[in-house]
XYZ file of C-alpha atoms in Angstrom:
692
model
C -256.890 128.508 139.727
C -254.479 125.587 139.518
C -257.003 122.893 138.506
C -255.472 122.570 135.036
C -251.896 122.177 136.308
C -250.860 118.498 136.329
C -248.473 117.129 138.937
C -245.644 117.033 136.433
C -245.507 120.879 136.118
C -241.932 121.964 136.708
C -240.048 125.109 137.647
C -237.375 123.859 139.990
C -239.641 121.995 142.524
C -243.375 122.082 141.692
C -244.551 122.562 145.248
C -242.029 125.336 145.840
C -243.122 127.040 142.689
C -246.822 126.767 143.638
C -246.107 128.334 147.020
C -243.959 131.140 145.637
C -246.335 131.749 142.762
C -249.500 131.827 144.825
C -248.400 134.091 147.662
C -245.793 136.292 146.037
C -246.764 140.011 146.282
C -245.865 140.646 142.626
C -248.666 139.940 140.119
C -247.774 136.865 138.016
C -249.377 134.520 135.563
C -248.422 131.585 133.352
C -249.707 131.445 129.797
C -249.431 129.243 126.730
C -247.342 131.023 124.047
C -249.240 129.705 121.026
C -252.810 130.358 122.148
C -251.930 133.096 124.666
C -254.430 131.521 127.104
C -253.891 131.770 130.829
C -252.721 128.585 132.537
C -252.485 130.116 136.005
C -252.915 133.505 137.707
C -251.758 134.353 141.252
C -253.620 136.260 143.940
C -251.680 139.478 143.502
C -252.705 139.593 139.831
C -256.343 138.940 140.715
C -256.270 141.820 143.178
C -254.430 144.201 140.836
C -256.526 143.647 137.712
C -259.933 143.026 139.326
C -261.147 140.303 136.942
C -263.009 137.384 138.613
C -260.863 134.280 139.002
C -263.314 132.138 137.040
C -263.078 134.451 134.010
C -259.413 133.759 133.298
C -259.826 130.264 131.747
C -261.748 131.896 128.877
C -259.388 134.852 128.566
C -256.023 135.410 126.867
C -253.226 137.765 127.821
C -254.449 140.089 125.043
C -257.555 140.838 127.094
C -255.392 142.649 129.640
C -254.157 145.051 126.964
C -255.742 147.901 125.017
C -256.357 147.327 121.318
C -253.295 149.427 120.396
C -250.938 147.068 122.270
C -252.274 143.702 121.095
C -250.410 143.335 117.828
C -247.213 144.368 119.562
C -247.884 141.666 122.185
C -248.372 139.016 119.496
C -245.072 140.011 117.862
C -243.276 140.072 121.212
C -244.433 136.537 122.059
C -243.559 135.314 118.587
C -240.043 136.766 118.794
C -239.730 136.215 122.546
C -238.819 139.914 122.868
C -239.855 140.118 126.504
C -238.089 136.968 127.658
C -235.317 137.402 130.232
C -235.617 141.181 130.158
C -237.934 143.983 131.185
C -240.521 145.311 128.787
C -242.760 148.319 129.272
C -246.477 147.883 128.525
C -249.845 149.484 129.039
C -252.328 147.143 130.770
C -256.072 147.419 131.361
C -257.939 146.560 134.536
C -261.435 145.131 134.737
C -262.868 148.604 135.261
C -261.319 149.746 131.965
C -258.608 151.926 133.509
C -255.149 151.816 131.904
C -251.839 151.826 133.754
C -248.133 151.392 132.937
C -246.298 148.219 133.956
C -242.975 146.493 133.496
C -243.151 142.784 132.684
C -240.419 140.191 132.949
C -240.902 136.979 130.979
C -239.320 133.584 131.495
C -239.817 130.391 129.504
C -240.671 127.407 131.736
C -242.055 123.897 131.569
C -245.505 123.973 133.076
C -247.849 121.012 133.183
C -245.637 119.126 130.798
C -245.719 121.811 128.121
C -243.784 124.929 127.178
C -245.154 128.013 128.863
C -244.183 131.551 129.745
C -244.097 132.921 133.257
C -244.935 136.642 133.289
C -244.047 138.773 136.311
C -245.659 142.201 136.467
C -244.492 145.275 138.284
C -246.865 148.188 138.601
C -244.660 151.220 137.861
C -246.412 153.268 140.515
C -245.453 150.691 143.089
C -241.968 149.860 141.800
C -239.949 151.739 144.399
C -242.103 150.400 147.204
C -241.732 146.881 145.840
C -237.946 147.184 145.796
C -237.753 148.409 149.376
C -240.056 145.755 150.756
C -238.440 142.795 148.991
C -238.801 139.598 150.946
C -235.761 137.895 152.530
C -237.128 134.592 151.403
C -234.222 133.028 149.529
C -236.400 130.757 147.470
C -238.415 133.757 146.248
C -235.294 135.511 144.983
C -234.091 132.322 143.312
C -237.221 132.395 141.170
C -237.706 136.136 140.669
C -234.823 138.378 141.684
C -232.142 136.681 139.645
C -234.066 137.518 136.514
C -234.584 141.197 137.201
C -232.471 143.556 135.055
C -231.912 145.804 138.082
C -228.974 144.876 140.262
C -230.030 143.842 143.792
C -227.857 142.915 146.732
C -228.489 142.593 150.442
C -225.673 142.683 153.003
C -226.061 141.099 156.422
C -224.157 143.450 158.709
C -224.386 140.953 161.641
C -222.225 138.522 159.686
C -219.233 140.576 158.547
C -221.260 142.221 155.825
C -221.761 138.980 153.926
C -224.043 139.105 150.918
C -227.376 137.457 151.617
C -228.555 138.371 148.118
C -226.471 139.211 145.060
C -228.270 138.772 141.755
C -226.848 138.238 138.287
C -227.578 141.794 137.126
C -225.599 143.107 140.078
C -222.722 140.850 139.104
C -222.885 142.188 135.545
C -222.803 145.777 136.784
C -219.730 145.291 138.939
C -217.992 142.627 136.860
C -218.299 139.981 139.593
C -219.646 136.445 139.455
C -222.763 136.244 141.632
C -221.836 132.873 143.183
C -218.383 134.186 144.066
C -219.921 137.222 145.742
C -222.206 135.055 147.872
C -219.268 132.905 148.957
C -217.091 135.771 150.235
C -217.300 138.268 153.040
C -218.533 141.714 152.214
C -215.184 143.301 153.061
C -213.433 140.987 150.601
C -215.895 142.050 147.928
C -215.738 145.759 148.607
C -212.942 146.376 146.124
C -215.049 144.727 143.451
C -218.029 146.934 144.251
C -216.216 150.158 143.535
C -214.335 152.450 145.918
C -214.085 153.055 149.634
C -217.002 155.418 149.142
C -219.224 152.329 148.954
C -218.509 151.450 152.583
C -219.045 155.060 153.656
C -222.366 155.098 151.853
C -223.507 151.960 153.654
C -222.543 153.418 157.015
C -224.443 156.592 156.142
C -227.484 154.542 155.205
C -227.336 152.674 158.511
C -227.051 155.904 160.466
C -229.652 157.887 158.549
C -232.175 155.109 158.173
C -233.021 156.512 154.719
C -231.896 155.904 151.169
C -228.417 157.084 150.197
C -227.349 157.123 146.532
C -223.837 156.933 145.139
C -222.639 157.018 141.529
C -219.347 155.209 140.905
C -216.974 154.732 138.015
C -216.199 151.021 137.772
C -213.314 149.709 135.683
C -213.785 146.015 134.916
C -211.108 143.400 134.430
C -211.475 143.863 130.666
C -210.707 147.593 131.101
C -214.340 148.414 130.322
C -215.466 151.479 132.228
C -219.015 151.615 133.539
C -220.946 154.121 135.588
C -223.102 152.491 138.245
C -225.679 154.268 140.373
C -226.380 152.397 143.605
C -229.002 153.280 146.173
C -228.478 151.766 149.629
C -230.978 151.644 152.448
C -231.450 149.698 155.639
C -233.944 146.876 155.172
C -236.489 146.796 158.021
C -237.023 143.083 158.666
C -238.117 143.375 162.314
C -237.721 145.801 165.211
C -235.194 143.488 166.879
C -232.995 143.394 163.798
C -233.256 147.030 162.729
C -230.105 148.034 160.855
C -229.013 144.456 160.258
C -229.565 144.380 156.504
C -228.526 146.880 153.875
C -230.461 146.667 150.625
C -228.696 147.873 147.488
C -230.282 148.600 144.121
C -227.827 149.238 141.299
C -228.320 150.456 137.752
C -225.858 150.704 134.919
C -226.173 154.365 133.887
C -223.287 154.356 131.400
C -225.601 155.043 128.464
C -227.475 157.660 130.452
C -224.209 159.323 131.461
C -222.894 159.219 127.882
C -226.138 160.739 126.602
C -225.959 163.462 129.250
C -222.366 164.205 128.282
C -223.347 164.379 124.622
C -226.182 166.757 125.418
C -223.873 168.843 127.586
C -221.319 168.979 124.780
C -224.001 170.004 122.292
C -225.263 172.687 124.663
C -221.790 174.129 125.190
C -220.209 173.709 121.745
C -220.836 175.098 118.288
C -222.489 172.589 115.964
C -220.425 173.523 112.884
C -216.898 174.063 114.193
C -216.970 172.130 117.457
C -215.506 175.123 119.286
C -216.964 176.211 122.635
C -220.044 178.365 122.046
C -221.306 181.572 123.626
C -222.817 179.821 126.668
C -219.532 178.012 127.296
C -217.646 181.250 126.727
C -219.697 183.038 129.392
C -219.038 180.302 131.955
C -215.313 180.189 131.221
C -215.017 183.975 131.310
C -216.723 184.213 134.694
C -214.596 181.389 136.101
C -211.310 182.820 134.877
C -212.207 186.314 136.020
C -212.472 185.018 139.579
C -208.817 183.984 139.362
C -207.521 187.117 137.628
C -204.991 189.118 139.654
C -203.135 192.416 139.145
C -200.115 190.383 137.981
C -202.041 187.827 135.912
C -204.623 189.620 133.837
C -207.388 188.123 131.744
C -207.584 189.043 128.078
C -210.238 188.773 125.386
C -209.848 189.002 121.620
C -212.883 189.479 119.391
C -212.413 188.236 115.812
C -214.671 189.047 112.850
C -214.281 187.661 109.335
C -214.245 190.693 107.031
C -216.953 190.837 104.342
C -218.241 187.389 105.278
C -221.634 187.989 103.664
C -219.886 188.687 100.390
C -218.138 185.288 100.651
C -221.496 183.548 101.124
C -223.130 185.477 98.295
C -220.240 185.074 95.875
C -219.131 181.486 96.474
C -222.137 180.035 98.282
C -222.904 179.043 101.877
C -220.836 175.877 101.598
C -217.807 178.079 100.962
C -218.798 180.241 103.935
C -218.985 177.154 106.145
C -215.605 175.997 104.843
C -214.107 179.374 105.771
C -215.575 179.191 109.289
C -214.242 175.660 109.731
C -210.791 176.718 108.586
C -210.797 179.761 110.872
C -211.711 177.467 113.776
C -208.981 174.982 112.850
C -206.336 177.702 112.657
C -207.408 179.166 115.978
C -207.144 175.723 117.592
C -203.608 175.287 116.278
C -202.613 178.783 117.340
C -204.166 178.562 120.822
C -201.907 175.897 122.296
C -200.761 177.650 125.490
C -203.961 177.714 127.500
C -205.890 180.159 125.319
C -209.518 179.236 124.645
C -210.889 179.815 121.123
C -214.678 180.264 120.919
C -217.244 180.703 118.167
C -219.793 183.263 119.322
C -222.050 182.869 116.276
C -222.107 183.809 112.591
C -218.624 184.960 111.600
C -217.756 186.061 115.147
C -215.037 184.311 117.119
C -213.248 185.074 120.358
C -210.141 183.989 122.229
C -209.875 184.077 126.024
C -206.325 184.168 127.374
C -204.242 185.032 130.425
C -201.223 187.316 130.266
C -199.224 189.475 132.667
C -199.233 192.551 130.416
C -200.731 194.039 127.260
C -197.498 193.351 125.389
C -198.371 189.647 125.381
C -201.865 190.468 124.172
C -200.450 192.462 121.281
C -198.088 189.620 120.403
C -200.923 187.068 120.445
C -203.091 189.289 118.239
C -200.248 189.592 115.743
C -199.760 185.824 115.654
C -203.481 185.149 115.164
C -203.783 187.785 112.442
C -200.778 186.314 110.623
C -202.287 182.828 110.868
C -205.620 183.986 109.468
C -204.044 185.968 106.614
C -202.865 182.827 104.828
C -204.998 182.019 101.730
C -208.123 179.914 102.194
C -208.723 177.160 99.665
C -212.182 175.898 98.739
C -212.719 173.377 95.932
C -209.306 174.179 94.466
C -210.064 177.907 94.475
C -208.408 180.507 96.655
C -210.886 182.632 98.615
C -209.612 186.046 99.733
C -210.248 186.217 103.476
C -209.148 188.769 106.038
C -210.127 189.267 109.665
C -210.391 192.159 112.102
C -209.345 191.752 115.730
C -210.118 193.780 118.844
C -208.464 192.965 122.181
C -208.822 194.108 125.764
C -207.476 193.065 129.174
C -208.532 193.389 132.796
C -206.341 192.912 135.844
C -207.812 191.661 139.076
C -211.559 192.128 139.353
C -211.488 195.681 138.016
C -214.506 196.151 135.777
C -215.309 192.454 135.532
C -216.775 190.657 132.535
C -218.902 193.593 131.434
C -215.906 195.907 131.096
C -213.848 193.264 129.307
C -216.581 192.518 126.780
C -217.345 196.175 126.176
C -213.702 197.182 125.764
C -212.945 194.330 123.360
C -215.961 195.409 121.331
C -214.668 199.000 121.235
C -211.296 197.719 120.015
C -212.911 195.580 117.303
C -214.936 198.562 116.119
C -211.719 200.574 115.912
C -210.059 197.815 113.869
C -212.931 197.803 111.400
C -212.830 201.573 111.209
C -209.107 201.404 110.441
C -209.695 199.522 107.205
C -210.089 195.973 108.559
C -207.473 193.207 108.251
C -205.763 194.562 111.363
C -205.977 194.444 115.153
C -206.415 197.095 117.784
C -205.878 196.990 121.542
C -208.367 198.851 123.658
C -207.482 202.404 124.593
C -209.623 204.684 126.802
C -210.177 207.093 123.915
C -212.038 204.317 122.092
C -214.665 204.413 124.812
C -214.913 208.173 124.441
C -215.482 207.845 120.704
C -218.131 205.201 121.328
C -219.870 207.504 123.781
C -219.735 210.299 121.200
C -221.290 207.968 118.624
C -224.032 207.083 121.106
C -224.776 210.781 121.680
C -224.842 211.464 117.938
C -227.127 208.487 117.393
C -229.533 209.787 120.031
C -229.503 213.290 118.548
C -229.927 211.945 115.011
C -232.900 209.856 116.093
C -234.508 212.883 117.711
C -233.782 215.131 114.716
C -235.300 212.709 112.197
C -238.410 212.376 114.328
C -238.910 216.004 115.407
C -236.733 218.332 113.318
C -235.916 216.771 109.908
C -235.034 220.222 108.563
C -231.624 219.773 110.224
C -230.781 217.399 107.358
C -230.091 219.326 104.189
C -229.154 218.439 100.640
C -226.083 219.970 98.996
C -225.613 219.629 95.257
C -222.370 219.135 93.308
C -222.363 219.726 89.529
C -221.795 216.955 86.991
C -220.659 217.856 83.455
C -221.097 216.136 80.124
C -217.629 216.245 78.542
C -218.831 215.637 74.995
C -221.414 218.423 75.122
C -219.301 220.702 77.297
C -222.316 221.541 79.435
C -223.876 220.894 82.817
C -225.813 217.615 82.847
C -227.033 217.615 86.435
C -226.058 217.406 90.081
C -225.210 214.791 92.665
C -227.236 215.160 95.873
C -225.193 214.896 99.070
C -226.631 214.673 102.595
C -225.525 217.232 105.176
C -226.439 217.553 108.855
C -226.693 221.134 110.077
C -226.803 220.568 113.836
C -228.289 223.490 115.802
C -225.462 223.395 118.373
C -222.570 221.623 116.649
C -222.928 223.213 113.247
C -222.170 221.194 110.127
C -221.338 217.592 111.058
C -219.157 215.870 108.401
C -220.917 213.049 106.488
C -218.095 210.655 107.371
C -219.074 211.194 111.003
C -222.825 210.662 110.863
C -223.441 208.470 107.782
C -221.674 205.379 109.265
C -223.741 205.769 112.457
C -226.909 205.927 110.384
C -225.823 202.800 108.491
C -225.080 200.815 111.643
C -228.262 201.840 113.429
C -230.627 201.436 110.482
C -231.578 205.126 110.525
C -230.074 205.314 107.040
C -233.414 204.077 105.658
C -235.338 206.990 107.144
C -232.548 209.438 106.325
C -232.282 208.097 102.767
C -235.996 208.579 102.151
C -235.752 212.146 103.438
C -232.769 213.004 101.193
C -234.417 211.316 98.194
C -237.608 213.304 98.704
C -235.778 216.630 99.123
C -233.558 215.932 96.090
C -236.485 215.188 93.796
C -238.375 218.247 95.052
C -235.370 220.487 94.312
C -234.670 218.927 90.905
C -238.270 219.461 89.818
C -237.550 223.224 89.839
C -234.488 222.905 87.542
C -234.457 222.978 83.748
C -235.821 219.760 82.337
C -232.465 218.626 80.876
C -230.781 218.474 84.291
C -230.730 215.262 86.328
C -230.169 214.545 90.002
C -228.110 211.609 91.306
C -228.945 210.225 94.765
C -226.885 207.688 96.700
C -228.778 204.875 98.402
C -227.753 202.398 101.097
C -227.897 198.616 100.978
C -230.399 198.718 103.834
C -232.854 200.610 101.639
C -233.020 197.559 99.355
C -234.666 195.388 102.027
C -238.062 194.269 100.768
C -239.764 196.680 98.366
C -239.036 199.781 100.426
C -236.732 201.513 97.953
C -239.096 201.200 94.983
C -241.965 202.517 97.086
C -239.835 205.430 98.299
C -238.818 206.362 94.733
C -242.404 206.190 93.465
C -243.549 208.356 96.369
C -240.775 210.933 95.856
C -241.443 211.183 92.098
C -245.193 211.523 92.628
C -244.898 214.228 95.295
C -242.312 216.264 93.375
C -243.622 215.720 89.851
C -240.095 214.852 88.694
C -239.895 212.602 85.620
C -238.320 209.197 86.227
C -235.485 209.602 83.643
C -234.273 212.715 85.490
C -233.500 210.657 88.622
C -230.327 208.635 88.882
C -229.892 206.115 91.715
C -226.287 205.395 92.707
C -225.227 202.155 94.396
C -221.689 201.144 95.288
C -219.905 198.299 93.607
C -219.392 196.473 96.911
C -223.119 196.738 97.731
C -224.121 195.119 94.460
C -221.537 192.337 94.706
C -222.578 191.545 98.274
C -226.212 190.836 97.395
C -226.567 190.610 93.618
C -229.479 188.161 93.685
C -231.689 190.403 95.823
C -230.596 193.701 94.276
C -231.376 192.892 90.649
C -235.210 192.640 90.964
C -235.288 196.022 92.737
C -233.018 197.630 90.135
C -235.181 196.279 87.317
C -238.299 197.717 88.968
C -236.572 201.107 89.157
C -235.537 200.879 85.510
C -239.169 200.207 84.634
C -239.973 203.616 86.138
C -237.427 205.202 83.784
C -234.947 205.787 86.624
C -231.280 205.543 85.628
C -228.904 203.317 87.641
C -225.246 204.195 88.239
C -222.557 202.137 89.934
C -220.463 204.296 92.277
C -216.901 203.895 93.604
C -216.083 201.563 90.733
C -212.779 199.727 91.166
C -212.965 199.347 94.937
C -214.934 196.077 94.961
C -213.622 192.607 95.772
C -214.912 190.518 92.920
C -214.428 189.843 89.251
C -216.133 192.071 86.704
C -218.491 189.290 85.659
C -221.256 190.868 87.731
C -221.551 193.661 85.126
C -223.165 191.132 82.805
C -226.041 190.585 85.223
C -227.459 194.113 84.916
C -227.332 196.948 82.376
C -225.992 199.922 84.325
C -226.486 203.365 82.800
C -223.343 204.878 84.259
C -220.044 203.755 85.790
C -218.377 206.208 88.208
C -214.655 205.588 88.626
C -213.575 206.029 92.225
C -211.731 209.296 92.896
C -208.709 207.421 94.301
C -207.615 206.495 90.755
C -207.139 210.153 89.773
C -204.651 210.843 92.574
C -201.228 211.358 90.995
C -202.551 210.208 87.651
C -199.985 212.284 85.784
C -197.154 210.087 87.070
C -199.004 206.881 87.990
C -198.907 204.508 85.028
C -200.913 201.678 86.704
C -203.771 204.056 87.524
C -203.785 205.300 83.938
C -204.021 201.716 82.715
C -206.988 201.110 85.001
C -208.665 204.304 83.751
C -208.338 203.169 80.143
C -209.674 199.746 81.049
C -212.723 201.264 82.760
C -213.457 203.414 79.706
C -213.264 200.303 77.538
C -215.628 198.483 79.876
C -218.112 201.357 79.762
C -218.083 201.467 75.990
C -218.448 197.687 75.807
C -221.536 197.748 78.013
C -222.975 200.929 76.506
C -222.687 202.834 79.772
C -221.586 206.403 80.401
C -218.299 206.651 82.314
C -217.792 209.400 84.905
C -214.512 210.465 86.537
C -214.911 211.579 90.162
C -212.544 213.862 92.041
C -211.331 216.037 89.131
C -209.579 218.958 90.828
C -207.065 220.316 88.299
C -207.107 221.369 84.664
C -204.407 218.796 83.919
C -206.591 216.025 85.314
C -209.530 217.298 83.285
C -207.464 217.441 80.128
C -206.246 213.893 80.693
C -209.650 212.331 81.405
C -211.267 214.075 78.480
C -208.496 212.887 76.158
C -208.937 209.348 77.448
C -212.643 209.448 76.618
C -214.622 209.926 79.851
C -218.153 211.038 79.032
C -218.799 212.830 82.349
C -216.710 214.519 85.045
C -217.270 215.734 88.580
C -215.027 217.404 91.165
C -213.954 220.577 92.941
C -212.673 222.002 89.649
C -216.328 222.567 88.704
C -217.595 223.525 92.123
C -217.980 222.261 95.654
C -221.291 220.914 96.999
C -223.649 223.811 97.831
C -227.176 224.308 99.152
C -228.248 226.232 96.076
C -226.826 224.688 92.922
C -225.095 227.197 90.657
C -224.804 226.734 86.913
C -221.034 226.930 86.338
C -219.517 227.017 82.867
C -217.479 224.119 81.551
C -213.774 225.152 81.751
C -212.745 223.763 78.344
C -214.482 223.365 74.960
C -216.626 220.316 74.280
C -214.766 217.170 73.206
C -216.748 215.150 70.754
C -215.444 211.638 70.436
C -216.470 209.465 67.555
C -217.795 206.016 68.383
């Protein structure tokens, strides 16, 4: 195997090298970097790879690698990528089997020429190789000092002196290897970390098994590193059992930093950087364990009002900007130990400690005031408000479940109070929630098994110009067998929240069309629909089905949507509305004037009717601003060629005023309340024909 090595080969002393090379348990070979031919192969390599010794002179190092690794090997040799450091490779044995190895390369002079010494470590045997390292000093001079893993051996019979201390170990602990070998172990202990190092060595001696310690090392240059060191007694002989302690150290700073980054990602919101829901749950559980009757734990739920409308109107980048600004304001506000959290979407929370609900109320007021300030996006002010719901627990009463549930009840109450406000949990909120749950259950059962409970009442609509009845608006009513008539304001919101509004809406639409088909052909029926009915093509299919079953002509059906619904999802609504128009169905916009956007959306679709919200007629006789709005709406209707209807007309004076101003249609208690069987009331004043 060495017949081609001349006497002038050098790596320290040639004879020493031959001895170390030949008998060392790690597979090694020497090869020529230009031709990649083997110059020498040791016994361990012959045994590991299984190729005959006489085959190596005709082989190159590429023959020990699969085809996929060969080009990489050529590049590595050319660039010397695997010199003085570990490199992971896939090697192939004589029987064709592949296995993973680590190789360490070192440039040497061999036989009077430049060569590369390759040292191989079979990954499957790496741990065993570390633990059975030879105490031969010459061996470590040639091999160990060039390993990237820190290795040290302490001789406990000689004051803990270092018998081995390689360069990598010196790099890890910021100590010169020669200085470590020249000092006693106790003198070096401070350089190796903390007093825990000595305790770990004692534990290793006592246990006779590996003991691992991770330490934070601050170097002389103030650089902080995290070093993981495994210590174990080194069994040299039975007589000297426990004499040597072998240490293997690794710099895990990058690993620790990566773990911390992953932990941060797992526990923090990607957009705002606030703690996320998982973090929130951990913090809540931890703080609840320390809550006492005199130091309660509080929770505030925060929702951005009409957030979907912000995204739809100004774009998702504006929505993200709003969320970032909300997070920034919460951080600034929560400076006394409160923890702001983003739960997801437009939902935030604040966890805090306080001795009484008075402090909770004060904190809610401060947060609401902070969030009320205008939001600016691309030099435009975005109107943003938030709703807050807060709850507190004292001691362990109720725990996390009660706190979460009660805060949710309070938030629901804040939204039900008109939004842009906060509410503290009160027991009656739970009662109302339980009532809603009962109603939801009964509504679900009624829709599935007794849909006749849901009736349609009709309220007349008059044409002012003709002075005659033009049709009716269909209004849903729930005639509960035990409770009697349940007000729409009580069950419609529950249907909206639960999604039952789709099923209920189809039922009301079908009943309305069936009833209208029996009326005179000049009368129309107006049916309100929910935003949820616009999902997919469901609404168009429902209208087609209702018209087909009833035989009602499309132009006699009027679909009413609210202004806020249309603004919230204009892009998705328009195709559905156009499909309905293609059926001849008329489209009206309801509750006009209560939206949150400019009137530019009216240009995106030709509405047939605009219904002014009833709130503008209240006190109209003495309310000049409302009168101005009424005149503006009439002008808008004329400009877009749409009929304009005044809702909530209850007095003759109001009727006289709206007819003089030019409304084309009116509706209200003056003409009749909603009834099961629509009457045909007379118009209370003569027709008003308006030119133009």
